Amino acid sequence: SMTQTALVRGHAGRSTLPAPLTIAAGRKHTAETILRAWFEGKATHTITAYKHDLEDFALYLSRALGMSPPMDVTTAVGKLFRQSSPSAHEIVLGFRQYLVSAHLSAASINRHIATLRSVTTLGRMLGMMTWCIEVSGVKLEKRRQTAGPTVDEIKAMLAATSGDSEAETRAYAIVMVFFTLGLRVAELCRLNIEETDLQRGQTWVLGKGRKEKELIPIPAATVEAIRRYLVVRPGPQRGPLFLTRGNRGKHTDGRLETRSVLRVIRELGQRVGLHVWCHGLRHAAITVATDESHA
């Protein structure tokens, strides 16, 4: 009804809105409350990535200070927050140098540094300290190659996995789904058998940042590839479309994980002498789609 959709106005309304930060009056922020506020509203996989970055930082700071066992993230961030501005910047510059010497990619180094910049900015905004980290990232060596493999290269990959074992049919179907549907790796992993109608050639996909799934068509050749896989796919014909082989997965339903897909694609590329990654297949699909629309 209208009253429900109308904005809640007035003092009474405001009191029911969620408090963004639950800090009792007179109590100071801690590294823990800052981190909690910082993770608020971020997607799960984003939080996972940021936590990895902060764990790397905690390990670095522990080693730099000769602390064993190493500090946890909250303790390390708390220690950083308590430094003077010059000291904090010196620590982060040291961390950047450490990442460079560990031969991380520029993109990865920059994300680590951006994570610290972001969390210290929030700390400063909430009165933990008067500075925030201003260390910039490193220069990207070159523009990351975004062009995916060519159609011929994809045909070579498909030819290299033409067997009818579970591993081969799964790899073949994965390449076909990536290339013809232009999915992201997480979208591919989320596909379910019940939501994939092979008779009609369509499936429901939950896109990035989308609240609802959308129905997208599957070309006949890809339907055929999925059918070949389903013949040898173990277990009941429901749940995740692509399953992990053996019981290595962390998902109880055996759903294939993004890491495994990345490995499958990389190994398949190596068979035909290519450096291929999942997003490259998506780019190849999108490029082909735009070329066809101009033809």
PDB file of N, CA and C in Angstrom, residues 242-281:
ATOM      1  N   PHE A 242      26.861 -28.125 -12.358  1.00  0.00           N
ATOM      2  CA  PHE A 242      28.244 -28.619 -12.400  1.00  0.00           C
ATOM      3  C   PHE A 242      28.706 -29.045 -11.001  1.00  0.00           C
ATOM      4  N   LEU A 243      29.151 -30.290 -10.907  1.00  0.00           N
ATOM      5  CA  LEU A 243      29.587 -30.826  -9.613  1.00  0.00           C
ATOM      6  C   LEU A 243      31.105 -30.947  -9.553  1.00  0.00           C
ATOM      7  N   THR A 244      31.666 -30.873  -8.325  1.00  0.00           N
ATOM      8  CA  THR A 244      33.088 -31.169  -8.151  1.00  0.00           C
ATOM      9  C   THR A 244      33.245 -32.668  -8.344  1.00  0.00           C
ATOM     10  N   ARG A 245      34.446 -33.073  -8.756  1.00  0.00           N
ATOM     11  CA  ARG A 245      34.700 -34.510  -8.895  1.00  0.00           C
ATOM     12  C   ARG A 245      35.320 -35.000  -7.597  1.00  0.00           C
ATOM     13  N   GLY A 246      34.889 -36.172  -7.144  1.00  0.00           N
ATOM     14  CA  GLY A 246      35.326 -36.665  -5.839  1.00  0.00           C
ATOM     15  C   GLY A 246      34.617 -35.834  -4.780  1.00  0.00           C
ATOM     16  N   ASN A 247      35.120 -35.838  -3.544  1.00  0.00           N
ATOM     17  CA  ASN A 247      34.423 -35.060  -2.509  1.00  0.00           C
ATOM     18  C   ASN A 247      35.352 -33.974  -1.978  1.00  0.00           C
ATOM     19  N   ARG A 248      35.928 -33.198  -2.915  1.00  0.00           N
ATOM     20  CA  ARG A 248      36.897 -32.187  -2.506  1.00  0.00           C
ATOM     21  C   ARG A 248      36.243 -30.850  -2.165  1.00  0.00           C
ATOM     22  N   GLY A 249      34.990 -30.681  -2.586  1.00  0.00           N
ATOM     23  CA  GLY A 249      34.387 -29.355  -2.489  1.00  0.00           C
ATOM     24  C   GLY A 249      34.068 -28.933  -1.067  1.00  0.00           C
ATOM     25  N   LYS A 250      33.998 -27.628  -0.856  1.00  0.00           N
ATOM     26  CA  LYS A 250      33.613 -27.172   0.483  1.00  0.00           C
ATOM     27  C   LYS A 250      32.088 -27.068   0.579  1.00  0.00           C
ATOM     28  N   HIS A 251      31.404 -27.097  -0.597  1.00  0.00           N
ATOM     29  CA  HIS A 251      29.940 -27.041  -0.565  1.00  0.00           C
ATOM     30  C   HIS A 251      29.415 -28.439  -0.325  1.00  0.00           C
ATOM     31  N   THR A 252      28.476 -28.575   0.599  1.00  0.00           N
ATOM     32  CA  THR A 252      27.963 -29.903   0.928  1.00  0.00           C
ATOM     33  C   THR A 252      27.206 -30.514  -0.245  1.00  0.00           C
ATOM     34  N   ASP A 253      26.635 -29.675  -1.118  1.00  0.00           N
ATOM     35  CA  ASP A 253      25.882 -30.235  -2.245  1.00  0.00           C
ATOM     36  C   ASP A 253      26.806 -30.574  -3.414  1.00  0.00           C
ATOM     37  N   GLY A 254      28.133 -30.436  -3.217  1.00  0.00           N
ATOM     38  CA  GLY A 254      29.076 -30.810  -4.267  1.00  0.00           C
ATOM     39  C   GLY A 254      29.181 -29.798  -5.394  1.00  0.00           C
ATOM     40  N   ARG A 255      28.645 -28.606  -5.193  1.00  0.00           N
ATOM     41  CA  ARG A 255      28.678 -27.581  -6.244  1.00  0.00           C
ATOM     42  C   ARG A 255      30.124 -27.241  -6.612  1.00  0.00           C
ATOM     43  N   LEU A 256      30.385 -27.150  -7.908  1.00  0.00           N
ATOM     44  CA  LEU A 256      31.717 -26.794  -8.390  1.00  0.00           C
ATOM     45  C   LEU A 256      32.077 -25.386  -7.918  1.00  0.00           C
ATOM     46  N   GLU A 257      33.321 -25.207  -7.484  1.00  0.00           N
ATOM     47  CA  GLU A 257      33.746 -23.901  -6.975  1.00  0.00           C
ATOM     48  C   GLU A 257      34.474 -23.104  -8.057  1.00  0.00           C
ATOM     49  N   THR A 258      34.468 -21.795  -7.890  1.00  0.00           N
ATOM     50  CA  THR A 258      35.099 -20.926  -8.893  1.00  0.00           C
ATOM     51  C   THR A 258      36.566 -21.293  -9.104  1.00  0.00           C
ATOM     52  N   ARG A 259      37.299 -21.585  -8.013  1.00  0.00           N
ATOM     53  CA  ARG A 259      38.716 -21.945  -8.154  1.00  0.00           C
ATOM     54  C   ARG A 259      38.898 -23.123  -9.085  1.00  0.00           C
ATOM     55  N   SER A 260      38.027 -24.129  -8.906  1.00  0.00           N
ATOM     56  CA  SER A 260      38.143 -25.347  -9.716  1.00  0.00           C
ATOM     57  C   SER A 260      37.887 -25.034 -11.188  1.00  0.00           C
ATOM     58  N   VAL A 261      36.916 -24.156 -11.440  1.00  0.00           N
ATOM     59  CA  VAL A 261      36.613 -23.794 -12.831  1.00  0.00           C
ATOM     60  C   VAL A 261      37.826 -23.090 -13.438  1.00  0.00           C
ATOM     61  N   LEU A 262      38.435 -22.177 -12.664  1.00  0.00           N
ATOM     62  CA  LEU A 262      39.612 -21.457 -13.152  1.00  0.00           C
ATOM     63  C   LEU A 262      40.709 -22.453 -13.511  1.00  0.00           C
ATOM     64  N   ARG A 263      40.868 -23.486 -12.652  1.00  0.00           N
ATOM     65  CA  ARG A 263      41.911 -24.490 -12.894  1.00  0.00           C
ATOM     66  C   ARG A 263      41.594 -25.304 -14.149  1.00  0.00           C
ATOM     67  N   VAL A 264      40.342 -25.729 -14.286  1.00  0.00           N
ATOM     68  CA  VAL A 264      39.924 -26.523 -15.456  1.00  0.00           C
ATOM     69  C   VAL A 264      40.233 -25.764 -16.746  1.00  0.00           C
ATOM     70  N   ILE A 265      39.841 -24.486 -16.777  1.00  0.00           N
ATOM     71  CA  ILE A 265      40.032 -23.674 -17.980  1.00  0.00           C
ATOM     72  C   ILE A 265      41.523 -23.453 -18.258  1.00  0.00           C
ATOM     73  N   ARG A 266      42.280 -23.184 -17.185  1.00  0.00           N
ATOM     74  CA  ARG A 266      43.719 -22.934 -17.368  1.00  0.00           C
ATOM     75  C   ARG A 266      44.416 -24.175 -17.925  1.00  0.00           C
ATOM     76  N   GLU A 267      44.075 -25.341 -17.338  1.00  0.00           N
ATOM     77  CA  GLU A 267      44.721 -26.589 -17.781  1.00  0.00           C
ATOM     78  C   GLU A 267      44.335 -26.947 -19.210  1.00  0.00           C
ATOM     79  N   LEU A 268      43.076 -26.671 -19.550  1.00  0.00           N
ATOM     80  CA  LEU A 268      42.614 -26.950 -20.907  1.00  0.00           C
ATOM     81  C   LEU A 268      43.326 -26.031 -21.902  1.00  0.00           C
ATOM     82  N   GLY A 269      43.508 -24.779 -21.519  1.00  0.00           N
ATOM     83  CA  GLY A 269      44.246 -23.838 -22.369  1.00  0.00           C
ATOM     84  C   GLY A 269      45.675 -24.314 -22.589  1.00  0.00           C
ATOM     85  N   GLN A 270      46.291 -24.810 -21.497  1.00  0.00           N
ATOM     86  CA  GLN A 270      47.691 -25.269 -21.594  1.00  0.00           C
ATOM     87  C   GLN A 270      47.821 -26.438 -22.565  1.00  0.00           C
ATOM     88  N   ARG A 271      46.787 -27.283 -22.645  1.00  0.00           N
ATOM     89  CA  ARG A 271      46.829 -28.420 -23.577  1.00  0.00           C
ATOM     90  C   ARG A 271      47.026 -27.956 -25.011  1.00  0.00           C
ATOM     91  N   VAL A 272      46.447 -26.783 -25.328  1.00  0.00           N
ATOM     92  CA  VAL A 272      46.568 -26.302 -26.715  1.00  0.00           C
ATOM     93  C   VAL A 272      47.515 -25.099 -26.787  1.00  0.00           C
ATOM     94  N   GLY A 273      48.334 -24.947 -25.725  1.00  0.00           N
ATOM     95  CA  GLY A 273      49.368 -23.907 -25.743  1.00  0.00           C
ATOM     96  C   GLY A 273      48.860 -22.490 -25.588  1.00  0.00           C
ATOM     97  N   LEU A 274      47.724 -22.323 -24.887  1.00  0.00           N
ATOM     98  CA  LEU A 274      47.174 -20.975 -24.698  1.00  0.00           C
ATOM     99  C   LEU A 274      47.143 -20.621 -23.224  1.00  0.00           C
ATOM    100  N   HIS A 275      47.246 -19.323 -22.940  1.00  0.00           N
ATOM    101  CA  HIS A 275      47.014 -18.870 -21.565  1.00  0.00           C
ATOM    102  C   HIS A 275      45.584 -18.350 -21.543  1.00  0.00           C
ATOM    103  N   VAL A 276      44.688 -19.142 -20.959  1.00  0.00           N
ATOM    104  CA  VAL A 276      43.261 -18.780 -20.984  1.00  0.00           C
ATOM    105  C   VAL A 276      42.751 -18.663 -19.566  1.00  0.00           C
ATOM    106  N   TRP A 277      41.899 -17.696 -19.333  1.00  0.00           N
ATOM    107  CA  TRP A 277      41.252 -17.585 -18.036  1.00  0.00           C
ATOM    108  C   TRP A 277      39.765 -17.394 -18.287  1.00  0.00           C
ATOM    109  N   CYS A 278      38.942 -17.686 -17.264  1.00  0.00           N
ATOM    110  CA  CYS A 278      37.484 -17.729 -17.454  1.00  0.00           C
ATOM    111  C   CYS A 278      36.924 -16.446 -18.037  1.00  0.00           C
ATOM    112  N   HIS A 279      37.384 -15.317 -17.468  1.00  0.00           N
ATOM    113  CA  HIS A 279      36.812 -14.051 -17.903  1.00  0.00           C
ATOM    114  C   HIS A 279      37.157 -13.780 -19.368  1.00  0.00           C
ATOM    115  N   GLY A 280      38.290 -14.367 -19.803  1.00  0.00           N
ATOM    116  CA  GLY A 280      38.674 -14.234 -21.214  1.00  0.00           C
ATOM    117  C   GLY A 280      37.649 -14.891 -22.118  1.00  0.00           C
ATOM    118  N   LEU A 281      37.128 -16.041 -21.681  1.00  0.00           N
ATOM    119  CA  LEU A 281      36.106 -16.726 -22.475  1.00  0.00           C
ATOM    120  C   LEU A 281      34.843 -15.881 -22.540  1.00  0.00           C
TER     121      LEU A 281
END
